[in-house]
Every structure is written in C-alpha cells, then in structure tokens.
mmCIF file of C-alpha atoms in Angstrom:
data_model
loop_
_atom_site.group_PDB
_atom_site.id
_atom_site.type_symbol
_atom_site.label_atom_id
_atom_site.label_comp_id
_atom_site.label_asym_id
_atom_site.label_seq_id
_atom_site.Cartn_x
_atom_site.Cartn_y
_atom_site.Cartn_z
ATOM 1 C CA UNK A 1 0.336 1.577 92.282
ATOM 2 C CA UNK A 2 -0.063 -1.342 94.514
ATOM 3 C CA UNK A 3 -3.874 -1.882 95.877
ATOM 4 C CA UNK A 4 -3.394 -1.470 99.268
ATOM 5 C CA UNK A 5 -1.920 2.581 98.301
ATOM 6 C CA UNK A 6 -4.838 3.042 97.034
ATOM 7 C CA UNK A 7 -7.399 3.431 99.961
ATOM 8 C CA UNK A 8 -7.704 5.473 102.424
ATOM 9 C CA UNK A 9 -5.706 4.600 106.426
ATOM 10 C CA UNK A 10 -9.014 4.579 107.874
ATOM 11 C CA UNK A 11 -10.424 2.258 105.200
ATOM 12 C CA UNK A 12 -7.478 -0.006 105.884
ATOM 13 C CA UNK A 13 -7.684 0.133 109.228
ATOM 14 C CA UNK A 14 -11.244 -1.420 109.357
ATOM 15 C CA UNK A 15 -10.568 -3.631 106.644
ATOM 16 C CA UNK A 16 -8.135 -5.296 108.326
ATOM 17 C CA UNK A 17 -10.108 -5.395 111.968
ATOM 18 C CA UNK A 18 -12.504 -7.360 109.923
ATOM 19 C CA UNK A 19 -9.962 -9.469 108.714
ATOM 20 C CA UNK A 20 -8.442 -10.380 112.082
ATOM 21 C CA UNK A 21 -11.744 -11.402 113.276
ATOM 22 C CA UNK A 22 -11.500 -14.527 110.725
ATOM 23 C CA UNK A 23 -10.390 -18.123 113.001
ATOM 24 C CA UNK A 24 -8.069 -19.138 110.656
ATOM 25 C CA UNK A 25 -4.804 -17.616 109.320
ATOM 26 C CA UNK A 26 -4.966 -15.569 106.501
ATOM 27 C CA UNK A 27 -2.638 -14.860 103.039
ATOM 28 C CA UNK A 28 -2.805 -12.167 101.087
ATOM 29 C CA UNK A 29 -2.520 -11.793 97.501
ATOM 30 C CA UNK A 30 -3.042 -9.577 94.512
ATOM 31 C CA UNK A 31 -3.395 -11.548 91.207
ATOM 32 C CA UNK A 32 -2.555 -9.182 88.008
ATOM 33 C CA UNK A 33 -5.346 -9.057 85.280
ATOM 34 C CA UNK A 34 -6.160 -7.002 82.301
ATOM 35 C CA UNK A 35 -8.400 -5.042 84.473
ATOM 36 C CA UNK A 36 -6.333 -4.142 87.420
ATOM 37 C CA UNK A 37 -4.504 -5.679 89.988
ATOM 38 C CA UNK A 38 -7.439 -7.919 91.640
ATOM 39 C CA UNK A 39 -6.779 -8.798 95.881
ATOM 40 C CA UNK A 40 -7.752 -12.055 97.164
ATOM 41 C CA UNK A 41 -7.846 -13.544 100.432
ATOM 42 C CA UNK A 42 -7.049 -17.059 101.093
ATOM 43 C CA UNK A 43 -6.925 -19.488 103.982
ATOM 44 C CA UNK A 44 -8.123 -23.012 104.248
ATOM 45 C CA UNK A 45 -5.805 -26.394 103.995
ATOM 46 C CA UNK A 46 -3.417 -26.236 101.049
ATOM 47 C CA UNK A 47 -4.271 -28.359 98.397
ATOM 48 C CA UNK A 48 -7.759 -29.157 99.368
ATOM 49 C CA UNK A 49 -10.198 -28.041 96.657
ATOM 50 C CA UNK A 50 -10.258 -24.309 95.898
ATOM 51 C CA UNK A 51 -13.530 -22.430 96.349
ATOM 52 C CA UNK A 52 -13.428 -18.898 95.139
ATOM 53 C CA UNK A 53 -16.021 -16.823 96.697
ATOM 54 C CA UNK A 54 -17.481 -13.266 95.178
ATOM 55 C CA UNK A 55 -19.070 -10.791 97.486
ATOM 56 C CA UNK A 56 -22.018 -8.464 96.613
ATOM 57 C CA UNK A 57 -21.552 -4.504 95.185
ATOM 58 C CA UNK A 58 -20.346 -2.490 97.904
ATOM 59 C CA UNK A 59 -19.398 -5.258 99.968
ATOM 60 C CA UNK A 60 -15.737 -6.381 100.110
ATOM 61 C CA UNK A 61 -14.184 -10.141 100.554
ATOM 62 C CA UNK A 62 -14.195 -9.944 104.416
ATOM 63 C CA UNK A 63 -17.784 -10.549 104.037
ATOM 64 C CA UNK A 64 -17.278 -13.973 103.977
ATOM 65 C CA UNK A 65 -15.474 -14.397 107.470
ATOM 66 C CA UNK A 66 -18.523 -15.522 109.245
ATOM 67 C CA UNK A 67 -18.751 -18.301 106.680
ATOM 68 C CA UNK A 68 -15.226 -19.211 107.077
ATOM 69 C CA UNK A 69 -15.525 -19.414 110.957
ATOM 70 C CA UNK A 70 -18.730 -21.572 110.664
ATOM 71 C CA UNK A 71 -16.860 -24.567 108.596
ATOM 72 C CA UNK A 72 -16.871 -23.074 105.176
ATOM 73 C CA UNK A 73 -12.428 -23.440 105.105
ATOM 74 C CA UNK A 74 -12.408 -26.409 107.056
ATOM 75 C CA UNK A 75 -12.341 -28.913 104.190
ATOM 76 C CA UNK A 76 -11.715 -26.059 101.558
ATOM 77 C CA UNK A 77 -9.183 -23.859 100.048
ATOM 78 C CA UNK A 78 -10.697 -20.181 100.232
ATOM 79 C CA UNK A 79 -10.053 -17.477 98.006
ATOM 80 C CA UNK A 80 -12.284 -14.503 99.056
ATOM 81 C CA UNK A 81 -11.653 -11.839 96.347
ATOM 82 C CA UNK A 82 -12.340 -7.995 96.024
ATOM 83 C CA UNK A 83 -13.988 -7.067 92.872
ATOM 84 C CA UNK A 84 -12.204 -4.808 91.110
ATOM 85 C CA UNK A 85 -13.698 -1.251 91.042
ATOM 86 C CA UNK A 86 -15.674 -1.994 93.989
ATOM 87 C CA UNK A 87 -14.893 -0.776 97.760
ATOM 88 C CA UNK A 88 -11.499 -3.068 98.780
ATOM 89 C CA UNK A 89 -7.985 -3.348 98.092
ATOM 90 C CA UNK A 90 -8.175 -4.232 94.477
ATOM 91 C CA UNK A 91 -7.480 -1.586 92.122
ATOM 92 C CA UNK A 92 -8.434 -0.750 88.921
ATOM 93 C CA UNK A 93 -5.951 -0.390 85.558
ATOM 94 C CA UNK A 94 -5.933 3.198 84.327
ATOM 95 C CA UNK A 95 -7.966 3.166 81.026
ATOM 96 C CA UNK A 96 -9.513 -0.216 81.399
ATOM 97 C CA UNK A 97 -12.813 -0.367 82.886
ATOM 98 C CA UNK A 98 -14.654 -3.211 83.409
ATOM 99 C CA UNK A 99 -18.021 -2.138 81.320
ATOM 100 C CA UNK A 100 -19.822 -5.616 80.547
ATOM 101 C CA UNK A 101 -21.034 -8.652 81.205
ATOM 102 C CA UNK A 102 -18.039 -10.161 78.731
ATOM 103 C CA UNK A 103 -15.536 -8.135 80.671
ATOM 104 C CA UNK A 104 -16.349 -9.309 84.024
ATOM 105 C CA UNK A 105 -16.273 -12.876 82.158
ATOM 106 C CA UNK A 106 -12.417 -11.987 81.125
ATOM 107 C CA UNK A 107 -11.438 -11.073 84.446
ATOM 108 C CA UNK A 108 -12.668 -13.604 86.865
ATOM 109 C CA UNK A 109 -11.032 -15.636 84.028
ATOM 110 C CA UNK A 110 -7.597 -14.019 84.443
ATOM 111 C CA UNK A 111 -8.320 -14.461 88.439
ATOM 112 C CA UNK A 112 -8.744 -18.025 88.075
ATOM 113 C CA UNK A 113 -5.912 -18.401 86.058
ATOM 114 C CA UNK A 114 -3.725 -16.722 88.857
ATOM 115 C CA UNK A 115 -5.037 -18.742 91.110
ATOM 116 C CA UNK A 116 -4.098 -22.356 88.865
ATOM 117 C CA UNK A 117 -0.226 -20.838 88.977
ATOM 118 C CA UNK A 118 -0.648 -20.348 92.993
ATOM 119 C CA UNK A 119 -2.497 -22.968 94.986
ATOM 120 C CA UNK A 120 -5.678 -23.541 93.457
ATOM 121 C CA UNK A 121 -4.794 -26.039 90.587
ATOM 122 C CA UNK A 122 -8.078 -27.460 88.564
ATOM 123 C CA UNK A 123 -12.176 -26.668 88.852
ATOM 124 C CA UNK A 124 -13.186 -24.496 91.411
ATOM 125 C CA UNK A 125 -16.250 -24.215 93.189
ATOM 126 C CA UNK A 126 -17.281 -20.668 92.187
ATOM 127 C CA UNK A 127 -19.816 -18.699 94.771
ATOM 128 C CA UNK A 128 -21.377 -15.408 95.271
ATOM 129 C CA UNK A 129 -23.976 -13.642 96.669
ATOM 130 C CA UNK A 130 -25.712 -10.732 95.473
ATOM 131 C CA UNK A 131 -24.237 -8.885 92.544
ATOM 132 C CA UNK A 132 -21.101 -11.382 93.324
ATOM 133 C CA UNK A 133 -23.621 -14.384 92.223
ATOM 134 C CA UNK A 134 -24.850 -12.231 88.449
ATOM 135 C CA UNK A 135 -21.289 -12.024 87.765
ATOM 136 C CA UNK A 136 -20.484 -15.881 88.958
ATOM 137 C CA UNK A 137 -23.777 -17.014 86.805
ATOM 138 C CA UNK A 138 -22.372 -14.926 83.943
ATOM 139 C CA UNK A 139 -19.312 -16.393 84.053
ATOM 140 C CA UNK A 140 -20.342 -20.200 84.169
ATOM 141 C CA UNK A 141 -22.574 -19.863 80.968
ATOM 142 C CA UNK A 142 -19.419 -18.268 79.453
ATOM 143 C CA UNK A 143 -16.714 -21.116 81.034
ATOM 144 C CA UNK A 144 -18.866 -23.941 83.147
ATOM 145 C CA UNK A 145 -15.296 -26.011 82.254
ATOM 146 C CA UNK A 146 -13.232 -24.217 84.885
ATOM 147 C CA UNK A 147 -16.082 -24.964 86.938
ATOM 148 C CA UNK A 148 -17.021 -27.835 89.987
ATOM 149 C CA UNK A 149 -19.414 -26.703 90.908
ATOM 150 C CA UNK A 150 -21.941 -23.178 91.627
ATOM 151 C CA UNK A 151 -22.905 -21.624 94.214
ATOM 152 C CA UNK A 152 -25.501 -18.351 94.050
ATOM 153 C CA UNK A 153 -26.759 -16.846 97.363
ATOM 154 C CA UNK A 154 -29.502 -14.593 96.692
ATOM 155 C CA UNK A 155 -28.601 -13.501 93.225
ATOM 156 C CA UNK A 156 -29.871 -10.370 91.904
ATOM 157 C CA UNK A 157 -30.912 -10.017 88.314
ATOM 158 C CA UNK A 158 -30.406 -13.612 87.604
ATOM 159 C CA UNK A 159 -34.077 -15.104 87.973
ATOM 160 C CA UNK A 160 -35.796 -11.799 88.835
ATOM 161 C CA UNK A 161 -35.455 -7.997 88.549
ATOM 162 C CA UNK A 162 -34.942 -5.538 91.897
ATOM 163 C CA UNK A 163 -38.726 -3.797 93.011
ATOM 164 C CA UNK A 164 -38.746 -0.559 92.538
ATOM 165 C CA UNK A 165 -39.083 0.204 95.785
ATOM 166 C CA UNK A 166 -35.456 -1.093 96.568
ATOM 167 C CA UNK A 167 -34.214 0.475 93.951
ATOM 168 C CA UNK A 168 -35.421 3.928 95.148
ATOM 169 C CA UNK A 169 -34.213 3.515 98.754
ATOM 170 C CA UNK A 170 -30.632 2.526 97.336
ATOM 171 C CA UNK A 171 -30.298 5.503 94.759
ATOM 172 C CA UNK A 172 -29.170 7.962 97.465
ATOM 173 C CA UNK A 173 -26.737 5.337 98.380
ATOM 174 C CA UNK A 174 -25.101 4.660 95.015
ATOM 175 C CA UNK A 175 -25.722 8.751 94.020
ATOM 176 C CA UNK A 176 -23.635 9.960 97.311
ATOM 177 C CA UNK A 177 -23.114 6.983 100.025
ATOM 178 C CA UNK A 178 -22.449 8.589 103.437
ATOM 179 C CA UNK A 179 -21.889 6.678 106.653
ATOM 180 C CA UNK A 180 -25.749 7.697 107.864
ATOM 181 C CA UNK A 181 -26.902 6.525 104.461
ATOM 182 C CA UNK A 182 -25.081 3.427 104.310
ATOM 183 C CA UNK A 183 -26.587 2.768 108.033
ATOM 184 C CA UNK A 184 -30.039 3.762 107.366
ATOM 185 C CA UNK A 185 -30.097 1.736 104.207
ATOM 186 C CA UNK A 186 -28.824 -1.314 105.721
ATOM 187 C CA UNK A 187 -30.943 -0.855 109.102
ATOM 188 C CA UNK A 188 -34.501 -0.507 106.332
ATOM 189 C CA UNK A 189 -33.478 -3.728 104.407
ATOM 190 C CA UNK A 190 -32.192 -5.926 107.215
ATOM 191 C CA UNK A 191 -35.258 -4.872 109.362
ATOM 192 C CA UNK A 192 -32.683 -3.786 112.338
ATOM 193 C CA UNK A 193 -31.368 -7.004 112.554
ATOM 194 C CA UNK A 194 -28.082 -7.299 114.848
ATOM 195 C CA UNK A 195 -24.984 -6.726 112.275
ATOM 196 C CA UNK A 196 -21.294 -7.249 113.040
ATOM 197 C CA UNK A 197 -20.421 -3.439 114.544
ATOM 198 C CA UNK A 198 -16.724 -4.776 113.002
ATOM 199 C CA UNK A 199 -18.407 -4.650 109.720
ATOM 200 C CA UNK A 200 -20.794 -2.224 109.995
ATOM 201 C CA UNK A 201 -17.665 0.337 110.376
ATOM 202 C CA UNK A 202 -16.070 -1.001 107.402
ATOM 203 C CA UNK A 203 -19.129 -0.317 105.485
ATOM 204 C CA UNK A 204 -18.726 3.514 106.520
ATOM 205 C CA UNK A 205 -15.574 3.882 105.776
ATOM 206 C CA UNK A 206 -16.683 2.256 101.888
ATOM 207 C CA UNK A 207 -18.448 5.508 101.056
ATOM 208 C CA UNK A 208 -14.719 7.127 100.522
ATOM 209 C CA UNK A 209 -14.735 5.357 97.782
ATOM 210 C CA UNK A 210 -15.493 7.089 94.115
ATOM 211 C CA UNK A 211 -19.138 6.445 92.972
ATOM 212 C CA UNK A 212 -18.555 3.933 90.179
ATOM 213 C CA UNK A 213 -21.618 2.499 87.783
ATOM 214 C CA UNK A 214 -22.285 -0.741 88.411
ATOM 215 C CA UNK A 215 -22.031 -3.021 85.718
ATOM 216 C CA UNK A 216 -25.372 -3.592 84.303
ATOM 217 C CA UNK A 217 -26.518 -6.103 81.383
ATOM 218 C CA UNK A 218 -29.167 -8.515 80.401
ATOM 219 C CA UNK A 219 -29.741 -11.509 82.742
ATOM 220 C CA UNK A 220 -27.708 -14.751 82.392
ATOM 221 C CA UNK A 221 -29.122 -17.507 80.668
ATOM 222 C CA UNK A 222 -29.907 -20.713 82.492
ATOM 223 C CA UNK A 223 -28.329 -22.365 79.306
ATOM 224 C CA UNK A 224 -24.582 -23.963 81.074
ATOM 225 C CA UNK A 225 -25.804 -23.662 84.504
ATOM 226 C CA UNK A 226 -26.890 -26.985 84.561
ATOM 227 C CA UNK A 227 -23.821 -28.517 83.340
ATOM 228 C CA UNK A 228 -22.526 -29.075 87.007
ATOM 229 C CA UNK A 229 -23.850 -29.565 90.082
ATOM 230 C CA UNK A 230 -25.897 -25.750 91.338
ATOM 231 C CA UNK A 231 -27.108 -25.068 94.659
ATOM 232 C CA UNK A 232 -29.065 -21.599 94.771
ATOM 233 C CA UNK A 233 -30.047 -20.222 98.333
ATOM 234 C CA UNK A 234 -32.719 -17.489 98.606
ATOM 235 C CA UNK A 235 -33.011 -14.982 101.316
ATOM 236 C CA UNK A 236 -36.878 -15.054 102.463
ATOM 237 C CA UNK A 237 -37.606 -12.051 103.976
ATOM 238 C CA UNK A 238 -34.995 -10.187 101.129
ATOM 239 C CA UNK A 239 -36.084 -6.733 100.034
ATOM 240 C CA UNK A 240 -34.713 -6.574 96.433
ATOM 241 C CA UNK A 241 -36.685 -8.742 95.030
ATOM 242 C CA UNK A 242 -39.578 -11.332 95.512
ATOM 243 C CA UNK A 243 -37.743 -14.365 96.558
ATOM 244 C CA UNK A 244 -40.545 -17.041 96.441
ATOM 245 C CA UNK A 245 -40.843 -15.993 92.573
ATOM 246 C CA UNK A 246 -37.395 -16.400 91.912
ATOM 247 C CA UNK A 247 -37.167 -19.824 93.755
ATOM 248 C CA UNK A 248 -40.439 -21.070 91.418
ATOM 249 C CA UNK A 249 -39.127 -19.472 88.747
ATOM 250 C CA UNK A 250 -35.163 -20.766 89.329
ATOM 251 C CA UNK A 251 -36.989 -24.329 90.103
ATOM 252 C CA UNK A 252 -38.554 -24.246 86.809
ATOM 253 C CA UNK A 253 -35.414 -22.896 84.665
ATOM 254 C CA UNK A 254 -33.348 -25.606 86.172
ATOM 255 C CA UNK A 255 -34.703 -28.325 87.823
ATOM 256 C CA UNK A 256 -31.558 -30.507 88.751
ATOM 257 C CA UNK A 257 -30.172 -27.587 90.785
ATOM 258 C CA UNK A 258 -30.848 -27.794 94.127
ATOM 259 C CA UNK A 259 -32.831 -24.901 95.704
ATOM 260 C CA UNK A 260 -33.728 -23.363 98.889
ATOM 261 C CA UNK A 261 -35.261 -20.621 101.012
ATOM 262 C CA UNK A 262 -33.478 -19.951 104.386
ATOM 263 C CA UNK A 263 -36.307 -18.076 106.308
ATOM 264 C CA UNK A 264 -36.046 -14.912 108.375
ATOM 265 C CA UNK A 265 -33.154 -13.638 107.286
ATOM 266 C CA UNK A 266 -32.857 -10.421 104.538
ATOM 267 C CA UNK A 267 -30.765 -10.151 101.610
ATOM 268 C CA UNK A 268 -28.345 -8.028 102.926
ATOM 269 C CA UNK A 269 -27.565 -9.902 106.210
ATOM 270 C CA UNK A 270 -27.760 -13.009 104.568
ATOM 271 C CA UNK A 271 -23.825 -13.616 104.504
ATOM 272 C CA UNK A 272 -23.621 -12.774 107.983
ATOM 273 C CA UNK A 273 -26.163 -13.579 110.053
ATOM 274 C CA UNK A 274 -27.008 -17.217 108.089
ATOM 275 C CA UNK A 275 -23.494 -18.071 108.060
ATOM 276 C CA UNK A 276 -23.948 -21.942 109.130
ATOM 277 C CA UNK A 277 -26.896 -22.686 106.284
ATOM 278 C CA UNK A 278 -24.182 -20.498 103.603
ATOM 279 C CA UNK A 279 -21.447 -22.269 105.267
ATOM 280 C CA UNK A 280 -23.160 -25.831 104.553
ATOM 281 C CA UNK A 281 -23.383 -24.851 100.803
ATOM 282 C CA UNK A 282 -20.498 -23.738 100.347
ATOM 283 C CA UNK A 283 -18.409 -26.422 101.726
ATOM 284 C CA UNK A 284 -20.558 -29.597 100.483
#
C-alpha cells in the first residue's frame, strides 16, 4: 500500500492546498524504512546542503512552508518529512510500530540514508520543532556523525516537562480529536492568534486519522549535543511548558549552543507565524 492510498480524499485534498501554497517547486518522495514507507518533501537548489526538517505530533511536513517561503530553501536543500504514524502521507509497516526512543533513532536513520542515495549526500542539518525536535535531540546523542548541525524549535520534553494544565486541555484532543476540538485547542494555546485558514483545514481533516500513542521515553541527554554547532529557539508566550526555565536550564546544560527566546509568539504558532526568526535558524 502506497502512502498516499492510505488517507482519506478530503485529507489529500487539503494536504496538497497546503502544499501548493509553498513559492518554490516541490518533489515528492517516499523513502522505504523498517518502519513504513516514510514521505518527504523536498525543494531547494540541488546539491546545496541538505536540511531535513521534523514537524511536531499531529502536525504534518507542510508545516514548514512558511519557513520555506521566508528564505529557509533559498541556500538549502529541504527535505520536510511526515513522521511515520502521525497525520500525513507516510504510512506505517504492518506489525512494526515505532514504540521507543531507539526506534525513532533507527528510522530517521534509515530516512537519512535514503536521502544519501537521492540528493542529500553527507551531514545534514537536522531540525524540528515540538515533538519533531525530542525525536531530532534523540537522534543526535544516538548519531551526532550524520550530523552538521541542530536545530530544536521549542522542544518538548527535552529541557523541561509539559504543565499539567496543557496536558489536560490536550487529552480530549489525543483521546477523540474532532475538528471543534482541534480548533478550540489550537485557538486556547495560540491565544487566537491569526493561523493560516489553509492549514487550519488541514488540521481538521487530521482527526480522521486513528488515535495512535505517542511515543513517550525519558528525556535526551545533553551528552552529544554539543558535538556540533546547536541553535535552540524558545517560544515565549508557549503554553506547554515554562520557556524561560528551559532557556536557563538549556543555557546551563550546554553553554556553546546558541539560545534564544522569540517573544509573543506561542508554541503552537511558532512555525507559522515566526517564520522569518525560524527561517534565519534554519538556513544559517
């Protein structure tokens, strides 16, 4: 079963609105692992260096297009990717779920090497935001050689744990999403802010999707994150966690990487509506 036959026409439908709204061409891809078929989305100049970019849970790859048309490609090689057994158009392999930290390890590692046979030869810079930044901060303790550099935008669970608070107002979400769940959840943590209507539609169509557990697991070590140059970004007015905490507390753990606050904008919108400060970072 290919990816794409795996979701729903609607879902496709405003995947791909999302994905026309990017400014530069687009390729397609899905890259086999031992986890499932994993789809990536790529544009940028061939053969400049690849940067591989990892959304958060429930998000998909499009995410990243406001990134993309602030500069992020323009000196880059994307490769936007859709975790596998999250919403998108990667699919899962029957009878091998991804269940750990190690697992996630083994197939980013089998994305990256799909990616070496294609057009993304050599380190990469590795980025993600959210849950997408655990699992790229997991996966640089485990291989900082495939690495160039890191880039973690408001990572979760890496230097401190959600409030409880969040946690509550996103059970009913990750229990039974619904479109008016999805919207009222992201309307509470954004503060109303302005989101992509594009985007916001895609997000309704994600609760089609089958409620899958997250991968959960102890937080990554700062040991290997300072073996290359890091650049962490923090989300000021983010809901999941106390972000002036985890700056002192990333500042202390690791105090060659390079960290920031962006102010006024929330966790969730960070990707979207701070897409020339992400765009910056990701492309320096």
């Amino acid at each position: 079963m290919s990816a794409a036959s795996a979701v729903s026409v609607q879902f496709r439908a405003a995947y791909d609105a999302v994905l026309d709204g990017w400014p530069a061409p687009v390729t397609s891809r899905e890259v086999p692992t031992p986890y499932g078929l994993t789809h990536i989305n790529s544009c940028g100049p061939l053969g400049a260096p690849p940067l591989v970019l990892l959304p958060g849970g429930g998000a998909t790859s499009t995410v990243w297009g406001a990134a993309v048309a602030a500069g992020a490609g323009r000196t880059r090689r994307v490769h936007a990717v859709d975790l596998v057994g999250e919403p998108g158009l990667s699919a899962a392999a029957e009878g091998r779920a991804i269940r750990t930290p190690h697992d996630l390890a083994g197939w980013l590692d089998a994305v990256l090497d799909g990616l070496d046979g294609l057009d993304a030869p050599g380190p990469v810079t590795l980025a993600g935001h959210s849950y997408g930044a655990w699992i790229a901060a997991h996966y640089a303790t485990r291989h900082p050689r495939r690495l160039a550099r890191l880039v973690l935008l408001d990572p979760t669970q890496v230097f401190a744990g959600l409030r409880p608070g969040y946690v509550l107002r996103a059970l009913p979400v990750l229990a039974r999403p619904t479109p008016a769940r999805i919207r009222s959840f992201l309307r509470w943590e954004t503060g109303g802010a302005d989101l992509d209507p594009a985007w916001l539609r895609l997000q309704d169509e994600t609760a089609r999707f089958p409620t899958v557990r997250p991968v959960t697991g102890p937080r990554p070590g700062p040991a290997g994150l300072d073996r290359f140059p890091l650049h962490i970004l923090f989300a000021e007015q983010a809901r999941c966690h106390d972000s002036a905490r985890a700056a002192t507390t990333a500042r202390a753990a690791l105090p060659g990487a390079r960290v920031e606050t962006l102010p006024g904008v929330s966790h969730h919108a960070l990707p979207l509506l701070a897409a020339g400060a992400v765009a910056q970072s990701l492309a320096a």
